[in-house]
């Protein structure tokens, strides 16, 4: 099977629903950003080869990657057949993120100042993922406000996912003994 079809050479693509759209269509932006987020989490995971990190933490990140593939499909117009809600995201998915955030935050030292994104390579990639997730959430809201339909549970999940990625970046740094960089104002 060839990887290229040449169909997109004219600037058009098909959504999963079968509708032909321009590659500048907002839905294409949405699932493209979701793919970018997924790829960034993959990058973060690639930095774990020589690190001694908790398997539960790594497996959770991998499960998010798989789930983002499903979310990307939904953003591309795929409607899940087995879902009464019309979305792959369930309330339990949001609750799972909240439980995992709470679990990670239990072991992390309290931060009393703003921290700068960075530290280890893995944490840096997770911070990039967090910012991509925030952009995806903003773009999703623009799409909804312009009349597009996206299930609210998907929007809520992305909001919580960006929180999780912040906690995950901190947890990655903490787990390998990498100190966080405290932001210092130039005016103080």
Short mmCIF file of N, CA and C in Angstrom, two decimals:
data_model
loop_
_atom_site.label_atom_id
_atom_site.label_comp_id
_atom_site.label_asym_id
_atom_site.label_seq_id
_atom_site.Cartn_x
_atom_site.Cartn_y
_atom_site.Cartn_z
N UNK A 1 0.85 -1.18 0.00
CA UNK A 1 0.00 0.00 0.00
C UNK A 1 0.89 1.24 0.00
N UNK A 2 0.58 2.17 -0.86
CA UNK A 2 1.35 3.41 -0.92
C UNK A 2 0.89 4.36 0.18
N UNK A 3 1.86 5.09 0.72
CA UNK A 3 1.58 6.04 1.78
C UNK A 3 0.95 7.32 1.23
N UNK A 4 1.20 7.61 -0.03
CA UNK A 4 0.67 8.84 -0.62
C UNK A 4 -0.46 8.49 -1.59
N UNK A 5 -1.45 9.38 -1.61
CA UNK A 5 -2.61 9.19 -2.51
C UNK A 5 -2.66 10.26 -3.58
N UNK A 6 -1.97 11.35 -3.36
CA UNK A 6 -1.96 12.54 -4.22
C UNK A 6 -3.28 13.31 -4.18
N UNK A 7 -4.27 12.80 -3.43
CA UNK A 7 -5.55 13.47 -3.36
C UNK A 7 -5.40 14.86 -2.73
N UNK A 8 -4.57 14.96 -1.71
CA UNK A 8 -4.42 16.22 -1.00
C UNK A 8 -3.59 17.26 -1.71
N UNK A 9 -3.04 16.92 -2.86
CA UNK A 9 -2.20 17.86 -3.59
C UNK A 9 -2.95 19.14 -3.97
N UNK A 10 -4.26 19.04 -4.10
CA UNK A 10 -5.08 20.20 -4.45
C UNK A 10 -5.56 20.99 -3.25
N UNK A 11 -5.09 20.60 -2.04
CA UNK A 11 -5.47 21.34 -0.84
C UNK A 11 -6.78 20.88 -0.23
N UNK A 12 -7.25 19.72 -0.63
CA UNK A 12 -8.50 19.17 -0.09
C UNK A 12 -8.20 17.88 0.67
N UNK A 13 -9.10 17.54 1.57
CA UNK A 13 -9.03 16.27 2.29
C UNK A 13 -10.44 15.84 2.64
N UNK A 14 -10.57 14.64 3.11
CA UNK A 14 -11.86 14.14 3.56
C UNK A 14 -11.85 14.01 5.07
N UNK A 15 -12.92 14.45 5.69
CA UNK A 15 -13.11 14.19 7.11
C UNK A 15 -13.53 12.73 7.26
N UNK A 16 -13.47 12.22 8.47
CA UNK A 16 -13.86 10.83 8.72
C UNK A 16 -15.33 10.59 8.38
N UNK A 17 -16.12 11.66 8.36
CA UNK A 17 -17.53 11.55 8.02
C UNK A 17 -17.76 11.43 6.52
N UNK A 18 -16.68 11.58 5.73
CA UNK A 18 -16.79 11.48 4.28
C UNK A 18 -16.97 12.82 3.58
N UNK A 19 -17.05 13.89 4.35
CA UNK A 19 -17.22 15.23 3.78
C UNK A 19 -15.87 15.74 3.28
N UNK A 20 -15.87 16.25 2.05
CA UNK A 20 -14.66 16.82 1.46
C UNK A 20 -14.52 18.27 1.93
N UNK A 21 -13.34 18.61 2.46
CA UNK A 21 -13.11 19.96 2.97
C UNK A 21 -11.73 20.44 2.55
N UNK A 22 -11.51 21.74 2.68
CA UNK A 22 -10.20 22.32 2.49
C UNK A 22 -9.31 21.92 3.66
N UNK A 23 -8.03 21.83 3.41
CA UNK A 23 -7.10 21.52 4.49
C UNK A 23 -7.00 22.65 5.51
N UNK A 24 -7.62 23.80 5.20
CA UNK A 24 -7.66 24.91 6.15
C UNK A 24 -8.94 24.87 6.99
N UNK A 25 -9.78 23.87 6.81
CA UNK A 25 -11.01 23.73 7.58
C UNK A 25 -10.67 23.63 9.08
N UNK A 26 -11.46 24.29 9.92
CA UNK A 26 -11.18 24.24 11.36
C UNK A 26 -11.11 22.82 11.93
N UNK A 27 -11.88 21.89 11.37
CA UNK A 27 -11.82 20.51 11.88
C UNK A 27 -10.45 19.91 11.61
N UNK A 28 -9.87 20.24 10.48
CA UNK A 28 -8.53 19.72 10.16
C UNK A 28 -7.51 20.29 11.14
N UNK A 29 -7.66 21.57 11.47
CA UNK A 29 -6.79 22.17 12.49
C UNK A 29 -6.93 21.45 13.82
N UNK A 30 -8.17 21.13 14.20
CA UNK A 30 -8.41 20.48 15.49
C UNK A 30 -7.74 19.11 15.56
N UNK A 31 -8.00 18.27 14.55
CA UNK A 31 -7.38 16.95 14.67
C UNK A 31 -5.88 17.00 14.39
N UNK A 32 -5.42 18.02 13.66
CA UNK A 32 -3.98 18.21 13.48
C UNK A 32 -3.30 18.58 14.79
N UNK A 33 -3.93 19.44 15.57
CA UNK A 33 -3.36 19.81 16.88
C UNK A 33 -3.40 18.63 17.84
N UNK A 34 -4.44 17.83 17.74
CA UNK A 34 -4.53 16.63 18.58
C UNK A 34 -3.39 15.67 18.23
N UNK A 35 -3.09 15.53 16.95
CA UNK A 35 -1.99 14.69 16.50
C UNK A 35 -0.66 15.26 16.98
N UNK A 36 -0.52 16.59 16.95
CA UNK A 36 0.69 17.24 17.43
C UNK A 36 0.88 16.97 18.93
N UNK A 37 -0.20 17.05 19.68
CA UNK A 37 -0.15 16.76 21.11
C UNK A 37 0.26 15.31 21.34
N UNK A 38 -0.35 14.41 20.59
CA UNK A 38 -0.04 12.99 20.71
C UNK A 38 1.44 12.74 20.41
N UNK A 39 1.94 13.36 19.36
CA UNK A 39 3.34 13.19 18.97
C UNK A 39 4.28 13.74 20.05
N UNK A 40 3.89 14.81 20.69
CA UNK A 40 4.73 15.41 21.73
C UNK A 40 4.78 14.51 22.96
N UNK A 41 3.67 13.87 23.28
CA UNK A 41 3.70 12.90 24.38
C UNK A 41 4.60 11.73 24.00
N UNK A 42 4.55 11.32 22.73
CA UNK A 42 5.46 10.28 22.26
C UNK A 42 6.91 10.69 22.41
N UNK A 43 7.19 11.95 22.10
CA UNK A 43 8.55 12.47 22.29
C UNK A 43 8.94 12.40 23.76
N UNK A 44 8.05 12.83 24.63
CA UNK A 44 8.33 12.78 26.07
C UNK A 44 8.65 11.35 26.50
N UNK A 45 7.86 10.40 26.03
CA UNK A 45 8.09 9.00 26.39
C UNK A 45 9.41 8.47 25.84
N UNK A 46 9.86 9.02 24.72
CA UNK A 46 11.12 8.54 24.14
C UNK A 46 12.31 8.89 25.02
N UNK A 47 12.15 9.86 25.90
CA UNK A 47 13.24 10.26 26.80
C UNK A 47 13.33 9.38 28.04
N UNK A 48 12.45 8.39 28.17
CA UNK A 48 12.41 7.60 29.40
C UNK A 48 13.31 6.37 29.37
N UNK A 49 13.96 6.10 28.25
CA UNK A 49 14.73 4.86 28.11
C UNK A 49 15.77 4.67 29.21
N UNK A 50 16.47 5.71 29.56
CA UNK A 50 17.54 5.59 30.56
C UNK A 50 17.12 6.11 31.94
N UNK A 51 15.83 6.37 32.10
CA UNK A 51 15.35 6.90 33.37
C UNK A 51 14.62 5.81 34.16
N UNK A 52 14.73 5.89 35.44
CA UNK A 52 14.00 4.97 36.31
C UNK A 52 12.73 5.67 36.77
N UNK A 53 11.67 5.47 36.01
CA UNK A 53 10.39 6.11 36.32
C UNK A 53 9.34 5.05 36.65
N UNK A 54 8.42 5.44 37.46
CA UNK A 54 7.35 4.55 37.90
C UNK A 54 6.57 3.99 36.69
N UNK A 55 6.45 2.67 36.58
CA UNK A 55 5.71 2.07 35.46
C UNK A 55 4.25 2.54 35.36
N UNK A 56 3.60 2.75 36.50
CA UNK A 56 2.21 3.21 36.48
C UNK A 56 2.11 4.56 35.77
N UNK A 57 3.05 5.44 36.05
CA UNK A 57 3.09 6.76 35.44
C UNK A 57 3.29 6.64 33.93
N UNK A 58 4.24 5.83 33.51
CA UNK A 58 4.53 5.66 32.09
C UNK A 58 3.36 5.01 31.36
N UNK A 59 2.75 4.02 31.97
CA UNK A 59 1.61 3.35 31.34
C UNK A 59 0.42 4.29 31.20
N UNK A 60 0.25 5.17 32.18
CA UNK A 60 -0.85 6.14 32.09
C UNK A 60 -0.62 7.10 30.92
N UNK A 61 0.60 7.55 30.76
CA UNK A 61 0.92 8.42 29.62
C UNK A 61 0.68 7.70 28.29
N UNK A 62 1.06 6.44 28.23
CA UNK A 62 0.83 5.66 27.01
C UNK A 62 -0.67 5.50 26.73
N UNK A 63 -1.46 5.32 27.78
CA UNK A 63 -2.91 5.18 27.58
C UNK A 63 -3.51 6.49 27.08
N UNK A 64 -2.97 7.62 27.53
CA UNK A 64 -3.43 8.92 27.04
C UNK A 64 -3.11 9.04 25.55
N UNK A 65 -1.94 8.58 25.17
CA UNK A 65 -1.57 8.62 23.75
C UNK A 65 -2.58 7.85 22.90
N UNK A 66 -2.92 6.67 23.33
CA UNK A 66 -3.91 5.86 22.58
C UNK A 66 -5.26 6.54 22.54
N UNK A 67 -5.65 7.12 23.66
CA UNK A 67 -6.95 7.79 23.74
C UNK A 67 -6.97 9.03 22.85
N UNK A 68 -5.85 9.75 22.77
CA UNK A 68 -5.79 10.92 21.89
C UNK A 68 -5.99 10.53 20.43
N UNK A 69 -5.61 9.32 20.07
CA UNK A 69 -5.85 8.86 18.71
C UNK A 69 -7.36 8.76 18.46
N UNK A 70 -8.09 8.26 19.44
CA UNK A 70 -9.55 8.19 19.32
C UNK A 70 -10.17 9.59 19.30
N UNK A 71 -9.67 10.47 20.14
CA UNK A 71 -10.18 11.85 20.18
C UNK A 71 -9.91 12.53 18.84
N UNK A 72 -8.72 12.32 18.27
CA UNK A 72 -8.41 12.88 16.97
C UNK A 72 -9.38 12.40 15.90
N UNK A 73 -9.72 11.14 15.96
CA UNK A 73 -10.71 10.59 15.01
C UNK A 73 -12.06 11.27 15.17
N UNK A 74 -12.46 11.49 16.40
CA UNK A 74 -13.73 12.18 16.64
C UNK A 74 -13.67 13.61 16.13
N UNK A 75 -12.55 14.29 16.37
CA UNK A 75 -12.41 15.66 15.88
C UNK A 75 -12.43 15.70 14.35
N UNK A 76 -12.01 14.60 13.73
CA UNK A 76 -12.02 14.51 12.27
C UNK A 76 -13.39 14.15 11.72
N UNK A 77 -14.37 13.98 12.62
CA UNK A 77 -15.72 13.72 12.16
C UNK A 77 -16.24 12.32 12.38
N UNK A 78 -15.42 11.44 12.94
CA UNK A 78 -15.87 10.09 13.22
C UNK A 78 -16.84 10.12 14.40
N UNK A 79 -17.99 9.49 14.24
CA UNK A 79 -18.97 9.42 15.32
C UNK A 79 -18.97 7.98 15.83
N UNK A 80 -18.60 7.78 17.09
CA UNK A 80 -18.55 6.42 17.62
C UNK A 80 -19.93 5.78 17.65
N UNK A 81 -20.03 4.58 17.13
CA UNK A 81 -21.32 3.88 17.05
C UNK A 81 -21.80 3.37 18.39
N UNK A 82 -20.85 2.94 19.22
CA UNK A 82 -21.24 2.30 20.48
C UNK A 82 -21.44 3.29 21.63
N UNK A 83 -21.41 4.57 21.33
CA UNK A 83 -21.56 5.56 22.37
C UNK A 83 -22.93 6.22 22.31
N UNK A 84 -23.62 6.19 23.44
CA UNK A 84 -24.92 6.86 23.53
C UNK A 84 -24.75 8.37 23.52
N UNK A 85 -23.61 8.82 23.97
CA UNK A 85 -23.34 10.24 24.10
C UNK A 85 -22.87 10.90 22.80
N UNK A 86 -22.40 10.11 21.86
CA UNK A 86 -21.86 10.68 20.63
C UNK A 86 -20.43 11.16 20.76
N UNK A 87 -19.73 10.66 21.76
CA UNK A 87 -18.33 11.01 21.97
C UNK A 87 -17.58 9.82 22.54
N UNK A 88 -16.30 9.77 22.28
CA UNK A 88 -15.48 8.71 22.86
C UNK A 88 -15.13 9.02 24.31
N UNK A 89 -15.31 10.27 24.72
CA UNK A 89 -14.95 10.71 26.06
C UNK A 89 -16.14 10.52 26.99
N UNK A 90 -15.86 9.91 28.13
CA UNK A 90 -16.89 9.72 29.15
C UNK A 90 -16.51 10.49 30.41
N UNK A 91 -17.46 10.72 31.24
CA UNK A 91 -17.20 11.39 32.51
C UNK A 91 -16.11 10.65 33.28
N UNK A 92 -16.10 9.33 33.19
CA UNK A 92 -15.10 8.53 33.90
C UNK A 92 -13.68 8.82 33.40
N UNK A 93 -13.53 9.25 32.15
CA UNK A 93 -12.21 9.61 31.63
C UNK A 93 -11.69 10.87 32.31
N UNK A 94 -12.57 11.83 32.51
CA UNK A 94 -12.20 13.06 33.21
C UNK A 94 -11.87 12.72 34.67
N UNK A 95 -12.69 11.89 35.28
CA UNK A 95 -12.45 11.49 36.68
C UNK A 95 -11.13 10.76 36.82
N UNK A 96 -10.78 9.94 35.83
CA UNK A 96 -9.51 9.22 35.86
C UNK A 96 -8.34 10.20 35.84
N UNK A 97 -8.43 11.22 34.99
CA UNK A 97 -7.38 12.25 34.96
C UNK A 97 -7.26 12.95 36.31
N UNK A 98 -8.40 13.28 36.90
CA UNK A 98 -8.38 13.96 38.20
C UNK A 98 -7.74 13.10 39.28
N UNK A 99 -8.05 11.80 39.27
CA UNK A 99 -7.45 10.89 40.26
C UNK A 99 -5.95 10.78 40.06
N UNK A 100 -5.53 10.73 38.80
CA UNK A 100 -4.09 10.62 38.52
C UNK A 100 -3.37 11.92 38.87
N UNK A 101 -3.99 13.05 38.61
CA UNK A 101 -3.40 14.34 39.03
C UNK A 101 -3.24 14.35 40.54
N UNK A 102 -4.28 13.97 41.25
CA UNK A 102 -4.22 13.95 42.72
C UNK A 102 -3.13 13.01 43.22
N UNK A 103 -3.00 11.85 42.57
CA UNK A 103 -2.00 10.87 42.98
C UNK A 103 -0.59 11.44 42.80
N UNK A 104 -0.35 12.08 41.66
CA UNK A 104 0.97 12.66 41.41
C UNK A 104 1.25 13.81 42.37
N UNK A 105 0.24 14.66 42.59
CA UNK A 105 0.44 15.85 43.42
C UNK A 105 0.69 15.48 44.88
N UNK A 106 0.23 14.32 45.31
CA UNK A 106 0.45 13.87 46.70
C UNK A 106 1.93 13.75 47.03
N UNK A 107 2.74 13.35 46.06
CA UNK A 107 4.16 13.13 46.33
C UNK A 107 5.02 14.34 45.97
N UNK A 108 4.46 15.29 45.25
CA UNK A 108 5.24 16.44 44.81
C UNK A 108 5.32 17.49 45.90
N UNK A 109 6.45 18.16 46.01
CA UNK A 109 6.54 19.27 46.97
C UNK A 109 5.61 20.41 46.52
N UNK A 110 5.07 21.08 47.50
CA UNK A 110 4.19 22.21 47.20
C UNK A 110 5.01 23.31 46.53
N UNK A 111 4.40 23.95 45.54
CA UNK A 111 5.09 25.08 44.93
C UNK A 111 4.41 26.36 45.40
N UNK A 112 5.23 27.29 45.81
CA UNK A 112 4.72 28.56 46.32
C UNK A 112 5.02 29.70 45.36
N UNK A 113 5.68 29.36 44.26
CA UNK A 113 6.06 30.35 43.27
C UNK A 113 5.75 29.78 41.90
N UNK A 114 5.74 30.64 40.89
CA UNK A 114 5.59 30.16 39.53
C UNK A 114 6.88 29.43 39.14
N UNK A 115 6.73 28.37 38.37
CA UNK A 115 7.90 27.67 37.88
C UNK A 115 7.97 27.83 36.36
N UNK A 116 9.20 27.79 35.85
CA UNK A 116 9.40 27.88 34.42
C UNK A 116 9.34 26.49 33.81
N UNK A 117 8.77 26.37 32.62
CA UNK A 117 8.75 25.07 31.96
C UNK A 117 10.17 24.61 31.68
N UNK A 118 10.44 23.36 31.94
CA UNK A 118 11.76 22.84 31.65
C UNK A 118 12.20 21.80 32.65
N UNK A 119 13.50 21.72 32.82
CA UNK A 119 14.07 20.69 33.67
C UNK A 119 14.63 19.59 32.81
N UNK A 120 14.15 18.39 33.01
CA UNK A 120 14.59 17.26 32.21
C UNK A 120 14.00 17.34 30.80
N UNK A 121 14.57 16.55 29.90
CA UNK A 121 14.03 16.49 28.53
C UNK A 121 12.59 16.01 28.53
N UNK A 122 12.30 15.00 29.35
CA UNK A 122 10.94 14.48 29.39
C UNK A 122 9.97 15.55 29.90
N UNK A 123 10.32 16.22 30.99
CA UNK A 123 9.44 17.25 31.55
C UNK A 123 9.26 18.39 30.56
N UNK A 124 10.33 18.76 29.87
CA UNK A 124 10.23 19.84 28.88
C UNK A 124 9.25 19.46 27.78
N UNK A 125 9.32 18.23 27.30
CA UNK A 125 8.39 17.77 26.26
C UNK A 125 6.96 17.75 26.79
N UNK A 126 6.77 17.36 28.04
CA UNK A 126 5.42 17.36 28.63
C UNK A 126 4.89 18.78 28.77
N UNK A 127 5.76 19.73 29.08
CA UNK A 127 5.33 21.13 29.14
C UNK A 127 4.92 21.63 27.74
N UNK A 128 5.66 21.22 26.72
CA UNK A 128 5.26 21.59 25.35
C UNK A 128 3.90 20.97 25.05
N UNK A 129 3.72 19.72 25.45
CA UNK A 129 2.43 19.07 25.27
C UNK A 129 1.31 19.83 25.96
N UNK A 130 1.60 20.32 27.16
CA UNK A 130 0.61 21.11 27.91
C UNK A 130 0.20 22.35 27.13
N UNK A 131 1.15 23.02 26.53
CA UNK A 131 0.82 24.24 25.79
C UNK A 131 0.06 23.91 24.50
N UNK A 132 0.40 22.80 23.86
CA UNK A 132 -0.35 22.37 22.68
C UNK A 132 -1.78 22.02 23.06
N UNK A 133 -1.93 21.36 24.20
CA UNK A 133 -3.26 21.00 24.68
C UNK A 133 -4.10 22.25 24.96
N UNK A 134 -3.49 23.27 25.55
CA UNK A 134 -4.20 24.52 25.80
C UNK A 134 -4.62 25.19 24.49
N UNK A 135 -3.73 25.15 23.48
CA UNK A 135 -4.09 25.72 22.18
C UNK A 135 -5.23 24.94 21.54
N UNK A 136 -5.17 23.63 21.63
CA UNK A 136 -6.24 22.80 21.10
C UNK A 136 -7.56 23.14 21.77
N UNK A 137 -7.52 23.32 23.07
CA UNK A 137 -8.73 23.69 23.81
C UNK A 137 -9.26 25.05 23.35
N UNK A 138 -8.37 26.03 23.17
CA UNK A 138 -8.81 27.35 22.69
C UNK A 138 -9.41 27.25 21.29
N UNK A 139 -8.75 26.51 20.41
CA UNK A 139 -9.26 26.35 19.04
C UNK A 139 -10.60 25.63 19.03
N UNK A 140 -10.74 24.68 19.93
CA UNK A 140 -12.01 23.96 20.07
C UNK A 140 -13.12 24.93 20.47
N UNK A 141 -12.83 25.83 21.38
CA UNK A 141 -13.83 26.82 21.81
C UNK A 141 -14.17 27.77 20.68
N UNK A 142 -13.19 28.19 19.90
CA UNK A 142 -13.47 29.05 18.74
C UNK A 142 -14.40 28.32 17.79
N UNK A 143 -14.12 27.04 17.56
CA UNK A 143 -14.96 26.24 16.67
C UNK A 143 -16.40 26.15 17.20
N UNK A 144 -16.54 25.90 18.48
CA UNK A 144 -17.87 25.80 19.10
C UNK A 144 -18.59 27.14 19.02
N UNK A 145 -17.87 28.23 19.34
CA UNK A 145 -18.49 29.56 19.34
C UNK A 145 -18.89 30.01 17.94
N UNK A 146 -18.28 29.41 16.90
CA UNK A 146 -18.66 29.76 15.54
C UNK A 146 -19.75 28.82 14.99
N UNK A 147 -20.32 28.01 15.86
CA UNK A 147 -21.44 27.17 15.46
C UNK A 147 -21.13 25.69 15.31
N UNK A 148 -19.88 25.30 15.48
CA UNK A 148 -19.51 23.89 15.38
C UNK A 148 -19.98 23.11 16.59
N UNK A 149 -20.16 21.83 16.39
CA UNK A 149 -20.65 20.99 17.48
C UNK A 149 -19.56 20.03 17.94
N UNK A 150 -19.22 20.15 19.20
CA UNK A 150 -18.28 19.26 19.87
C UNK A 150 -18.88 18.95 21.23
N UNK A 151 -18.86 17.70 21.60
CA UNK A 151 -19.43 17.29 22.87
C UNK A 151 -18.68 17.95 24.03
N UNK A 152 -19.42 18.40 25.03
CA UNK A 152 -18.80 19.12 26.15
C UNK A 152 -17.83 18.25 26.94
N UNK A 153 -18.07 16.93 27.01
CA UNK A 153 -17.14 16.07 27.74
C UNK A 153 -15.76 16.06 27.11
N UNK A 154 -15.69 16.20 25.78
CA UNK A 154 -14.40 16.26 25.10
C UNK A 154 -13.66 17.55 25.49
N UNK A 155 -14.39 18.64 25.52
CA UNK A 155 -13.80 19.93 25.90
C UNK A 155 -13.28 19.88 27.34
N UNK A 156 -14.09 19.30 28.22
CA UNK A 156 -13.70 19.20 29.63
C UNK A 156 -12.46 18.31 29.78
N UNK A 157 -12.43 17.22 29.02
CA UNK A 157 -11.29 16.31 29.08
C UNK A 157 -10.00 17.04 28.69
N UNK A 158 -10.05 17.81 27.62
CA UNK A 158 -8.84 18.53 27.19
C UNK A 158 -8.40 19.55 28.23
N UNK A 159 -9.34 20.20 28.88
CA UNK A 159 -9.00 21.15 29.93
C UNK A 159 -8.28 20.43 31.07
N UNK A 160 -8.81 19.28 31.46
CA UNK A 160 -8.20 18.52 32.55
C UNK A 160 -6.87 17.91 32.11
N UNK A 161 -6.77 17.54 30.83
CA UNK A 161 -5.53 16.94 30.33
C UNK A 161 -4.37 17.92 30.43
N UNK A 162 -4.62 19.18 30.15
CA UNK A 162 -3.52 20.16 30.26
C UNK A 162 -3.06 20.28 31.72
N UNK A 163 -4.01 20.20 32.66
CA UNK A 163 -3.63 20.19 34.08
C UNK A 163 -2.79 18.96 34.40
N UNK A 164 -3.21 17.82 33.87
CA UNK A 164 -2.46 16.58 34.10
C UNK A 164 -1.03 16.70 33.55
N UNK A 165 -0.89 17.27 32.36
CA UNK A 165 0.44 17.36 31.75
C UNK A 165 1.37 18.25 32.58
N UNK A 166 0.81 19.27 33.22
CA UNK A 166 1.61 20.10 34.13
C UNK A 166 2.09 19.25 35.30
N UNK A 167 1.16 18.51 35.91
CA UNK A 167 1.52 17.65 37.04
C UNK A 167 2.51 16.58 36.60
N UNK A 168 2.32 16.02 35.41
CA UNK A 168 3.20 14.97 34.90
C UNK A 168 4.61 15.50 34.66
N UNK A 169 4.73 16.72 34.16
CA UNK A 169 6.05 17.32 33.95
C UNK A 169 6.76 17.50 35.28
N UNK A 170 6.04 17.97 36.26
CA UNK A 170 6.62 18.14 37.60
C UNK A 170 7.02 16.78 38.18
N UNK A 171 6.16 15.79 37.99
CA UNK A 171 6.43 14.45 38.52
C UNK A 171 7.67 13.85 37.85
N UNK A 172 7.82 14.05 36.55
CA UNK A 172 8.99 13.54 35.85
C UNK A 172 10.27 14.15 36.42
N UNK A 173 10.26 15.46 36.60
CA UNK A 173 11.43 16.12 37.18
C UNK A 173 11.71 15.61 38.60
N UNK A 174 10.66 15.54 39.40
CA UNK A 174 10.81 15.10 40.79
C UNK A 174 11.36 13.68 40.86
N UNK A 175 10.87 12.82 39.99
CA UNK A 175 11.25 11.40 40.02
C UNK A 175 12.72 11.17 39.74
N UNK A 176 13.32 12.07 38.98
CA UNK A 176 14.75 11.89 38.66
C UNK A 176 15.64 12.87 39.43
N UNK A 177 15.04 13.62 40.36
CA UNK A 177 15.82 14.54 41.19
C UNK A 177 16.18 15.84 40.50
N UNK A 178 15.46 16.18 39.45
CA UNK A 178 15.70 17.43 38.73
C UNK A 178 14.91 18.56 39.41
N UNK A 179 15.62 19.57 39.88
CA UNK A 179 14.94 20.69 40.52
C UNK A 179 14.18 21.52 39.51
N UNK A 180 13.09 22.10 39.95
CA UNK A 180 12.30 22.99 39.10
C UNK A 180 12.97 24.37 39.13
N UNK A 181 12.79 25.12 38.07
CA UNK A 181 13.33 26.46 37.98
C UNK A 181 12.25 27.43 38.40
N UNK A 182 12.52 28.16 39.48
CA UNK A 182 11.57 29.14 39.99
C UNK A 182 11.67 30.40 39.13
N UNK A 183 10.54 30.93 38.73
CA UNK A 183 10.51 32.18 37.98
C UNK A 183 10.85 33.32 38.91
N UNK A 184 11.73 34.18 38.46
CA UNK A 184 12.12 35.36 39.24
C UNK A 184 11.82 36.60 38.41
N UNK A 185 11.06 37.48 38.99
CA UNK A 185 10.71 38.73 38.30
C UNK A 185 11.93 39.63 38.20
N UNK A 186 12.07 40.30 37.08
CA UNK A 186 13.17 41.25 36.92
C UNK A 186 12.91 42.53 37.71
N UNK A 187 11.67 42.74 38.12
CA UNK A 187 11.32 43.99 38.81
C UNK A 187 11.36 43.87 40.32
N UNK A 188 11.58 42.71 40.85
CA UNK A 188 11.59 42.54 42.31
C UNK A 188 12.97 42.30 42.84
#
